[in-house]
XYZ file of N, CA, C and O in Angstrom:
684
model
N -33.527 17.997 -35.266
C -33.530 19.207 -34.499
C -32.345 19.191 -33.538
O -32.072 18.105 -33.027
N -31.391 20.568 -33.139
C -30.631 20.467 -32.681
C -31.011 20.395 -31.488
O -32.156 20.789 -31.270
N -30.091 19.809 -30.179
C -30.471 20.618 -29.120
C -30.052 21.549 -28.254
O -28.829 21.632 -28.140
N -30.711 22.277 -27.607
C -30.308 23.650 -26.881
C -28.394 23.507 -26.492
O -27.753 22.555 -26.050
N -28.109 24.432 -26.760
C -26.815 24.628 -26.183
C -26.707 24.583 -24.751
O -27.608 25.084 -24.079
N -25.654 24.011 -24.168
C -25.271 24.181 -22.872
C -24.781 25.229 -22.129
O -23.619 25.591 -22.315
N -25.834 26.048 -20.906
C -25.079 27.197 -20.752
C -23.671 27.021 -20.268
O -23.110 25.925 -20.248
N -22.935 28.532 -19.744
C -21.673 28.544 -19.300
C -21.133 27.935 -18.064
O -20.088 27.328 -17.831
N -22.756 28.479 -16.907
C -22.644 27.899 -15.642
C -22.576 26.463 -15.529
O -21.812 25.938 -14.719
N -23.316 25.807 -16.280
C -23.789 23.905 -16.530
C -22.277 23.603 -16.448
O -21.729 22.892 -15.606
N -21.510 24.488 -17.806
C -20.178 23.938 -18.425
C -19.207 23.611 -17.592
O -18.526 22.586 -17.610
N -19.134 24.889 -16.548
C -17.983 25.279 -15.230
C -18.736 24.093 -14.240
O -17.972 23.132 -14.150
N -19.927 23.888 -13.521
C -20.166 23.214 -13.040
C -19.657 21.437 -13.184
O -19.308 20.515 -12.446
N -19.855 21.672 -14.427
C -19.292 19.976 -14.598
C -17.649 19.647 -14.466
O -17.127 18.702 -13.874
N -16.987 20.770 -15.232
C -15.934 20.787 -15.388
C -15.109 20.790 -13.967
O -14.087 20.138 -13.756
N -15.771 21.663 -13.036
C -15.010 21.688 -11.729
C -15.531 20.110 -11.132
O -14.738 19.622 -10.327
N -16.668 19.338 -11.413
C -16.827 18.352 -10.753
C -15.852 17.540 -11.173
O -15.489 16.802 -10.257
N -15.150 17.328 -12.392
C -14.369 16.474 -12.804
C -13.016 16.567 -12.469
O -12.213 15.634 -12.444
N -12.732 18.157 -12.121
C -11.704 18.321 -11.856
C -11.158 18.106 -10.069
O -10.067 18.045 -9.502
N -12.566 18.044 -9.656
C -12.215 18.065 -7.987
C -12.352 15.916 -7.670
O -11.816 15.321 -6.734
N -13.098 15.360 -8.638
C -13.064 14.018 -8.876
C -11.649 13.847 -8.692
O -11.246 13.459 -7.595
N -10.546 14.175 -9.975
C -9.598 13.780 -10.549
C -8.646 14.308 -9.311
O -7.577 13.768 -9.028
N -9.164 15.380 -8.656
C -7.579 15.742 -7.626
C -8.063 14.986 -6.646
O -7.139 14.673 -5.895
N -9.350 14.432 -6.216
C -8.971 13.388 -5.167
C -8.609 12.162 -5.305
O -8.120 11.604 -4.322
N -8.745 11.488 -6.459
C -7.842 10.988 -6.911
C -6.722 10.826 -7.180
O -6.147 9.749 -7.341
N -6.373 11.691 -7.242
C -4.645 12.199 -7.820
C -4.157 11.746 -6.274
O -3.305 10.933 -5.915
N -4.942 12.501 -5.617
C -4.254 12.424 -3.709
C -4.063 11.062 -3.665
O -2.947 10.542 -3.645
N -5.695 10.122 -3.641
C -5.339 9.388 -3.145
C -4.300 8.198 -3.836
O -3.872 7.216 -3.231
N -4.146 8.392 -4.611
C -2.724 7.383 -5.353
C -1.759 7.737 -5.093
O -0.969 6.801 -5.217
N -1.139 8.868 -4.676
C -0.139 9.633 -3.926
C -0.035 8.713 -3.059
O 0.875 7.887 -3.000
N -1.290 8.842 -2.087
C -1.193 8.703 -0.803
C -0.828 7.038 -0.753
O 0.080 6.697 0.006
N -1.363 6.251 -1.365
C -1.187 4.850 -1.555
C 0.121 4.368 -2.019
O 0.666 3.376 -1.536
N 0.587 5.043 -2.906
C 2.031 4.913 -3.249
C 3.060 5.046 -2.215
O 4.021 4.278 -2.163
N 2.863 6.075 -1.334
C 3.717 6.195 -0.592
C 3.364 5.684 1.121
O 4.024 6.097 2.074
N 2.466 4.940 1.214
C 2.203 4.442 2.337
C 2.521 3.300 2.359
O 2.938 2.865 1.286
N 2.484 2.564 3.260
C 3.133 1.168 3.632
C 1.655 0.674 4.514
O 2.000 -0.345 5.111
N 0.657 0.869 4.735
C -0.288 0.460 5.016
C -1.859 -0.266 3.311
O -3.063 -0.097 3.114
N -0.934 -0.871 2.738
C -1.982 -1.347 1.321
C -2.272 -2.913 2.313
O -2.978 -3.848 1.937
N -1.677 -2.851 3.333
C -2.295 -4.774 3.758
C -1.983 -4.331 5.134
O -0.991 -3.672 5.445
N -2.766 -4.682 5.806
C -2.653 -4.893 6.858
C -3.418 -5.843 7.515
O -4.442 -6.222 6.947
N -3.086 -6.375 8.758
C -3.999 -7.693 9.190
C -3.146 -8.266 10.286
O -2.187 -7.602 10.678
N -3.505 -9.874 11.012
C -2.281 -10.311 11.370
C -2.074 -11.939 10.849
O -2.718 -12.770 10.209
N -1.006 -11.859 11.413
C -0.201 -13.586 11.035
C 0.287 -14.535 11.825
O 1.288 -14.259 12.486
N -0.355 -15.956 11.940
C -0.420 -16.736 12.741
C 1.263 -17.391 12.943
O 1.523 -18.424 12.327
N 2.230 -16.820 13.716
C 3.782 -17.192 13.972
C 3.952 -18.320 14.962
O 3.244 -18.422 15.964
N 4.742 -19.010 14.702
C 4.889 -20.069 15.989
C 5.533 -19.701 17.082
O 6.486 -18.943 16.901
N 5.288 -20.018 18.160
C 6.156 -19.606 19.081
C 7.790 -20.009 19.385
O 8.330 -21.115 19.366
N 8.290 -18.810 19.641
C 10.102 -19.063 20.026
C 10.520 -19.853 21.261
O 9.666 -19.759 22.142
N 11.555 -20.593 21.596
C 11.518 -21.244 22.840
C 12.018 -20.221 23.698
O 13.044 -19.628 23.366
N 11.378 -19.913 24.846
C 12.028 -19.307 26.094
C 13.491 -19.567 26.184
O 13.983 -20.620 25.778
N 14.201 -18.579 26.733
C 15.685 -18.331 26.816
C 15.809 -17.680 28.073
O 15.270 -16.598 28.308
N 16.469 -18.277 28.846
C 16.635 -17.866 30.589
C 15.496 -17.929 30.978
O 14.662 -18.757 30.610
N 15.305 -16.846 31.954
C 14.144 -16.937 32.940
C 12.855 -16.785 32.614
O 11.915 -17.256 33.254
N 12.740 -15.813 31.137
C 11.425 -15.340 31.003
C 10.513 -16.230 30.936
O 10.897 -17.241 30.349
N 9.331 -16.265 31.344
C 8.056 -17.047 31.341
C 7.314 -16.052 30.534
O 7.103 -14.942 31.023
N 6.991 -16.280 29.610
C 5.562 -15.163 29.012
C 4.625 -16.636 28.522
O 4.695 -17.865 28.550
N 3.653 -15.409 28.031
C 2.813 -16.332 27.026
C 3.234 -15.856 25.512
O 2.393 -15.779 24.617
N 4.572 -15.554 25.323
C 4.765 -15.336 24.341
C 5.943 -16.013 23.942
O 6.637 -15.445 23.098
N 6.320 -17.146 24.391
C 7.347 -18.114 23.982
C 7.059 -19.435 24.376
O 6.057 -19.331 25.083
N 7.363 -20.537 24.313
C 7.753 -21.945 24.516
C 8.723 -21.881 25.503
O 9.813 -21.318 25.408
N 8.125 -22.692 26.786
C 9.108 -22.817 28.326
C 9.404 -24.465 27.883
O 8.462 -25.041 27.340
N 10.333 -25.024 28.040
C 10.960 -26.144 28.247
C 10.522 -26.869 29.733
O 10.346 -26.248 30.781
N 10.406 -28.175 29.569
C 9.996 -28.953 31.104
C 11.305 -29.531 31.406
O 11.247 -30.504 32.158
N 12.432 -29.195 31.026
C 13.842 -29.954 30.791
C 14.804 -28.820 31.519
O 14.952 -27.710 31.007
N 15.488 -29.228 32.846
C 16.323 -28.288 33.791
C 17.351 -28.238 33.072
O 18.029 -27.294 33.477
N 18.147 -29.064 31.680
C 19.109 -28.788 31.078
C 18.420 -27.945 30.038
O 18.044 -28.750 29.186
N 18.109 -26.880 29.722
C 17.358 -26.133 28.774
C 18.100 -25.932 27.886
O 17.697 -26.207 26.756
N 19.382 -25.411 28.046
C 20.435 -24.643 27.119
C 21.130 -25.762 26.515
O 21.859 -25.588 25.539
N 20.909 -27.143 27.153
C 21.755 -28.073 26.842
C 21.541 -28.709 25.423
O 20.882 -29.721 25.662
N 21.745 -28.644 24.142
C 21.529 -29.234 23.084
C 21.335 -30.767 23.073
O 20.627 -31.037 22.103
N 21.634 -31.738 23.670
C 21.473 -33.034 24.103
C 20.589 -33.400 24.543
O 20.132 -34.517 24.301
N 19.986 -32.413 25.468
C 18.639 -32.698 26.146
C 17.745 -32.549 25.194
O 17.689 -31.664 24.340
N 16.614 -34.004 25.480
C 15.133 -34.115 25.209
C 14.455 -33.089 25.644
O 14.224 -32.846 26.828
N 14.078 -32.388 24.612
C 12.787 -31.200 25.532
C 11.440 -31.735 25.049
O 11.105 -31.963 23.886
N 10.850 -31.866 25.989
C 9.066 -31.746 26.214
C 8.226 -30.489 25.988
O 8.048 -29.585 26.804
N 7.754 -30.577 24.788
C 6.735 -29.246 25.238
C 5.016 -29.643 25.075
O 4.397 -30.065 24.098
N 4.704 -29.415 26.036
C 3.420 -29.490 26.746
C 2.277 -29.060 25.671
O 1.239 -29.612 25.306
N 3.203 -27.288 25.165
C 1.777 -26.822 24.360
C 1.290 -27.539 23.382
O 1.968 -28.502 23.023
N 0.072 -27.284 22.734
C -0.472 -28.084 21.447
C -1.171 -27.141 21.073
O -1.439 -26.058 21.594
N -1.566 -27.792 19.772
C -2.681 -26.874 18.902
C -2.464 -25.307 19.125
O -1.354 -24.939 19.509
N -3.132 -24.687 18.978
C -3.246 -23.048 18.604
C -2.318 -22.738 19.802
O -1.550 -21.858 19.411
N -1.973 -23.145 21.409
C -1.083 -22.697 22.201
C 0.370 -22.741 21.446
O 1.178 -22.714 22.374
N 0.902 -22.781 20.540
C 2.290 -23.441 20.089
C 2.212 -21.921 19.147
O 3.364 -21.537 18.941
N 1.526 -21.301 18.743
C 1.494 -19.971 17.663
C 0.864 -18.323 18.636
O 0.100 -18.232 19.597
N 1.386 -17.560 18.072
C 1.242 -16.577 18.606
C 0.589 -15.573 17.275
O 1.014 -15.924 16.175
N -0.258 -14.537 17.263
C -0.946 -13.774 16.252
C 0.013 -12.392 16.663
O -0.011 -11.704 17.684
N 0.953 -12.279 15.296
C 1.741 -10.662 15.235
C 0.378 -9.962 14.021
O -0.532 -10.261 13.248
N 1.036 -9.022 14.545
C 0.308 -7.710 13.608
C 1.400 -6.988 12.723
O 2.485 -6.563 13.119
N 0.863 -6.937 11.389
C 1.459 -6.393 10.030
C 1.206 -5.591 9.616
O 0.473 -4.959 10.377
N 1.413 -4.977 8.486
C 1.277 -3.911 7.904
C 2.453 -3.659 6.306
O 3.578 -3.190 6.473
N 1.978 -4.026 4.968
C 2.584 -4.010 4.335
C 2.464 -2.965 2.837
O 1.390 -2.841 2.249
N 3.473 -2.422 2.471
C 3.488 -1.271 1.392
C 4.430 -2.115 0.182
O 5.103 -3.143 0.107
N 4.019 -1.003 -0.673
C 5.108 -1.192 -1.999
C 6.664 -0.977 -1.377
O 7.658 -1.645 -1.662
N 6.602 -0.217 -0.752
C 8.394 0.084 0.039
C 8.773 -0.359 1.273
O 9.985 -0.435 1.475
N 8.121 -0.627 2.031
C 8.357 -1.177 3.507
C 7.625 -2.361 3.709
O 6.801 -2.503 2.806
N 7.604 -3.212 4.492
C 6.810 -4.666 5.465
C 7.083 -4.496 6.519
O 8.279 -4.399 6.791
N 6.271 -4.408 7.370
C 6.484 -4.137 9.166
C 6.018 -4.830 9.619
O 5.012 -5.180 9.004
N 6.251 -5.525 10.839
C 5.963 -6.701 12.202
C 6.478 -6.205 13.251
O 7.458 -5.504 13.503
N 5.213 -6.939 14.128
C 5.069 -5.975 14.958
C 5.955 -7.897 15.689
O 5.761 -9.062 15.341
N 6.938 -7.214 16.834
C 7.954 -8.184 17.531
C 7.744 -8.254 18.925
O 7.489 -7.206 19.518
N 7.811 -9.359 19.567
C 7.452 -9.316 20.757
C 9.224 -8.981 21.536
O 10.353 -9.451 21.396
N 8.502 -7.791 22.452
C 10.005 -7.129 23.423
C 10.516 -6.217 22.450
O 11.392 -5.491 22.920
N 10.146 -5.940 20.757
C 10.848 -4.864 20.367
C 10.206 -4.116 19.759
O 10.783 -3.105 19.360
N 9.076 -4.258 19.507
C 8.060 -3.271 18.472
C 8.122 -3.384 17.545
O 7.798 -4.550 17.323
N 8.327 -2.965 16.779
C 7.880 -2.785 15.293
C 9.361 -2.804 14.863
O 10.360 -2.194 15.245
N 9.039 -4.045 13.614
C 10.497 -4.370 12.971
C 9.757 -4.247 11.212
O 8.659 -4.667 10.848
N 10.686 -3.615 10.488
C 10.473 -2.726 9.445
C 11.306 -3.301 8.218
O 12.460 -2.883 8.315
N 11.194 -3.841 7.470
C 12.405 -3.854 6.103
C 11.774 -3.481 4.545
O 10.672 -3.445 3.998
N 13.550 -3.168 4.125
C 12.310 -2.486 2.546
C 12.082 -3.452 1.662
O 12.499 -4.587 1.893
N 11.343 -3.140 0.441
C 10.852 -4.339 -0.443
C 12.432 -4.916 -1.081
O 12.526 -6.071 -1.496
N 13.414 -4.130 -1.091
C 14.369 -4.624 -1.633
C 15.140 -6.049 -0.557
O 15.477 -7.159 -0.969
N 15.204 -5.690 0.399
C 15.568 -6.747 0.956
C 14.544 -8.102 1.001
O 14.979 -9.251 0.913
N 13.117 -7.767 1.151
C 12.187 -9.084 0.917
C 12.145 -9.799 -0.473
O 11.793 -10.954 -0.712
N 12.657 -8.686 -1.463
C 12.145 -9.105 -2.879
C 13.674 -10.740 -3.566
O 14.884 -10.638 -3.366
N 13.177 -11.615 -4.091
C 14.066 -12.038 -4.220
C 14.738 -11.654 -5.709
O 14.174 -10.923 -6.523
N 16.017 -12.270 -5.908
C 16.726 -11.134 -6.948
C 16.327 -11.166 -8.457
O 16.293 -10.374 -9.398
N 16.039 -12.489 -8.215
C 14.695 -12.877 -9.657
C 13.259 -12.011 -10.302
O 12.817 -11.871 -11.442
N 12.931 -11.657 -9.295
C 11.471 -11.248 -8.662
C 11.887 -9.214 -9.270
O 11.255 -8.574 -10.109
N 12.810 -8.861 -8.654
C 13.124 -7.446 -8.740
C 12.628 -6.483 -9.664
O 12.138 -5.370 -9.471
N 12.896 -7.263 -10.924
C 12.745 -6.494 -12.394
C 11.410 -6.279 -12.314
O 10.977 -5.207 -12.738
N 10.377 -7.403 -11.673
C 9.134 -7.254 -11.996
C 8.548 -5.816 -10.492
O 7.582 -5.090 -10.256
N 9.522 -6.056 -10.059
C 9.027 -5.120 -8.909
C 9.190 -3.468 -9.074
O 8.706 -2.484 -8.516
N 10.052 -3.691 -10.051
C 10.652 -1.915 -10.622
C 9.749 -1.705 -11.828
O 9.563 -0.572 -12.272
N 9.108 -2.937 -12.441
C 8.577 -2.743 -13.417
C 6.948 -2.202 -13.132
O 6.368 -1.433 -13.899
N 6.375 -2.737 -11.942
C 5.108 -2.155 -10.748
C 5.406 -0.462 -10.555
O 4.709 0.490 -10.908
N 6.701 -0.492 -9.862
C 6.841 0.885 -9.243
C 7.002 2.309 -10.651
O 6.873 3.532 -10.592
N 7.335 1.340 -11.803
C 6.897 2.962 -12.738
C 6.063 2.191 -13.531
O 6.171 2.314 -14.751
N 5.461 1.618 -13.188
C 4.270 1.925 -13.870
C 3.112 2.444 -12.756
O 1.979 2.383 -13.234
N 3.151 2.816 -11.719
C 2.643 3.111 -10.486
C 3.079 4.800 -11.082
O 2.222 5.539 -11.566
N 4.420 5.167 -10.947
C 5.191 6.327 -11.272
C 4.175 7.180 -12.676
O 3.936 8.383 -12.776
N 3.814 6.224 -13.464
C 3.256 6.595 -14.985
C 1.987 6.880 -14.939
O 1.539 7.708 -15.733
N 1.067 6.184 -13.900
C 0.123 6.624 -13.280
C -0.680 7.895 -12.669
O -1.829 8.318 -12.798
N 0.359 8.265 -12.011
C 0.470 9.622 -11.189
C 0.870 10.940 -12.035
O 0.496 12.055 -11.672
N 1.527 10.767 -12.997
C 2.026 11.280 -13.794
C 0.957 11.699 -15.103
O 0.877 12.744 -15.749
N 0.307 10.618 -15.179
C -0.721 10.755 -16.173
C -1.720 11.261 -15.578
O -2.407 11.967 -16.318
N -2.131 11.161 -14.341
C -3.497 11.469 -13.453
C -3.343 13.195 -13.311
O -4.156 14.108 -13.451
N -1.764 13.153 -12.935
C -1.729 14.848 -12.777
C -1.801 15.440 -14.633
O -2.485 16.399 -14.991
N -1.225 14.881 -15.254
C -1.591 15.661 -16.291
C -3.212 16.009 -16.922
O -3.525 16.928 -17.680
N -4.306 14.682 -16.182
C -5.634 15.074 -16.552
C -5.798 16.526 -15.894
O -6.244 17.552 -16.409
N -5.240 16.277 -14.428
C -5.936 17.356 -13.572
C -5.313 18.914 -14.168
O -6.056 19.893 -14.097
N -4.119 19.031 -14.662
C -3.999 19.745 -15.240
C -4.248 20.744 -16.368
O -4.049 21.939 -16.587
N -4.913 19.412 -17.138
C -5.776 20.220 -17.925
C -6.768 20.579 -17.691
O -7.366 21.571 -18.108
N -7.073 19.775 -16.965
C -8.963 19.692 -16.700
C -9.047 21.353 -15.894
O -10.064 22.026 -16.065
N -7.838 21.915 -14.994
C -7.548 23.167 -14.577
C -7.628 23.908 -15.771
O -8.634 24.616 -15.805
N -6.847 23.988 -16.838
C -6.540 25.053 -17.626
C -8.331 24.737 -18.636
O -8.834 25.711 -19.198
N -8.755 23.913 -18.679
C -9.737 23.898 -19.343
C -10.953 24.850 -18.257
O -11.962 25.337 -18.768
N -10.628 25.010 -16.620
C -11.843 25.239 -16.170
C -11.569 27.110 -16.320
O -12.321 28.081 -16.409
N -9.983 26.892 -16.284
C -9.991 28.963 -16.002
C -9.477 29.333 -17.156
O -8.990 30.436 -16.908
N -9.244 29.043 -18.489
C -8.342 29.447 -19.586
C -9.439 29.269 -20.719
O -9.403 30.203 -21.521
N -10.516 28.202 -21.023
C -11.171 28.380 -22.340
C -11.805 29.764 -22.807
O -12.263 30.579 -22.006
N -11.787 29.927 -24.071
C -12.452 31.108 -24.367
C -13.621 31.238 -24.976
O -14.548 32.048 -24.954
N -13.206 29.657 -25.854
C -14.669 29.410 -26.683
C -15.225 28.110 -26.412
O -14.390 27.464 -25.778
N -16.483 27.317 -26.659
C -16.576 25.996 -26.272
C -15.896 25.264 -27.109
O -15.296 24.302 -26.630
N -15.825 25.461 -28.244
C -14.708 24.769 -28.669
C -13.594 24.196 -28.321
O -13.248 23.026 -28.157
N -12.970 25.454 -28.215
C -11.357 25.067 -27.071
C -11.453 24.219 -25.751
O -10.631 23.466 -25.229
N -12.746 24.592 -25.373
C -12.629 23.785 -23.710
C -13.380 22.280 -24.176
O -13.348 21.330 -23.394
N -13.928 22.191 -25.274
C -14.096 20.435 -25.220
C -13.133 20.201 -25.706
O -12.861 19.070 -25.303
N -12.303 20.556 -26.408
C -11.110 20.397 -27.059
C -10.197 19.101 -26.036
O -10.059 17.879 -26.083
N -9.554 20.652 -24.828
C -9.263 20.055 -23.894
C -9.343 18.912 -22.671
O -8.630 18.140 -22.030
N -11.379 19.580 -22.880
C -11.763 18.134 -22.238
C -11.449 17.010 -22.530
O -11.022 16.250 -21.661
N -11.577 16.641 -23.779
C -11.166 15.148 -24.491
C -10.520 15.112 -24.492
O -10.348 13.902 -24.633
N -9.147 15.748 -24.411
C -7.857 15.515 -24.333
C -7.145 14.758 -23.208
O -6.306 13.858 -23.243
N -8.073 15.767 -21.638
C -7.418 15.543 -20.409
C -8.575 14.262 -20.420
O -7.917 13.416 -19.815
N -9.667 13.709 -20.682
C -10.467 12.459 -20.295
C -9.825 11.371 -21.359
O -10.246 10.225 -21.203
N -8.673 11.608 -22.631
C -8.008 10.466 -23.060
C -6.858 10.542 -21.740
O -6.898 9.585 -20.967
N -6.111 11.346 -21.530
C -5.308 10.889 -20.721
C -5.035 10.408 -19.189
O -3.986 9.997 -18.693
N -6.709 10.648 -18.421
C -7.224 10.236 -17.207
C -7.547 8.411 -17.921
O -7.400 7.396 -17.239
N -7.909 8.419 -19.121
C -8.520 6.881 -19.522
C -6.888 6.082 -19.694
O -6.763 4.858 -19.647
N -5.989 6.824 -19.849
C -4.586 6.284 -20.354
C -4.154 5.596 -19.074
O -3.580 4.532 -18.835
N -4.690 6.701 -18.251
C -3.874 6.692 -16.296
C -4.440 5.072 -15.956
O -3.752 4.265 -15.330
N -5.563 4.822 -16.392
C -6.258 3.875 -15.848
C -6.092 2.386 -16.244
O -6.776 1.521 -15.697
């Protein structure tokens, strides 16, 4: 026995759910691609030696009145976890940022971190990232022309399977 056909409303109903699925999706890989926030956290740095007068708690002070003097024995007092300082990061497919003590936020792109070995595999990430987006918009695209353009059910599962092979391709 067959079963009941699916009305029109059921059809549009699903179809827009898949299609409003797939565009927030679509966004958010956009949005990930082009952000520089995929890591963030911080990182345990050692501390720099003080230079002139400054005293912080954000450098190494010398107990040695020849400070600048390369000859001189320096003593440093700190130990354990006092000897490191915790920066804050933030890292993307295109940028790495650290956060610097006295300058804020210091920024470089993946090309300068990447080493020259490493590269190919890094261009080889970024389109296939590119092929992604590309494929995701083409589901949503159809999955559009399937929600306002079918005429018969035919045509619109047609399309459906078409745009859900190429959302399965994206993936």
């Amino acid at each position: 026995r067959m079963p009941a056909s699916v009305t029109a409303p059921d059809r549009r109903q699903r179809a827009s759910a898949a299609f409003s699925l797939s565009c927030l999706s679509l966004v958010f890989s956009i949005t990930a691609f082009s952000s520089s926030y995929w890591c963030e956290g911080t990182r345990k740095v050692a501390k720099p030696f003080c230079k002139g007068q400054s005293k912080g708690g954000h450098c190494i002070s010398f107990n040695s009145p020849e400070a600048n003097n390369s000859n001189a024995v320096q003593y440093i007092w700190e130990t354990g976890d006092d000897k490191f300082v915790d920066r804050k990061f933030h890292a993307g497919i295109w940028y790495s940022c650290e956060e610097v003590t006295n300058e804020g936020e210091k920024c470089r792109s993946f090309i300068s971190l990447t080493p020259a070995t490493d590269r190919g595999v890094l261009w080889l990430s970024i389109v296939a990232e590119l092929l992604y987006i590309i494929l995701l918009l083409m589901g949503v695209i159809l999955m559009s022309v399937e929600m306002c353009y079918y005429s018969t059910v035919i045509g619109g599962l047609k399309i459906n399977a078409f745009s859900a092979v190429v959302t399965v391709l994206a993936g």
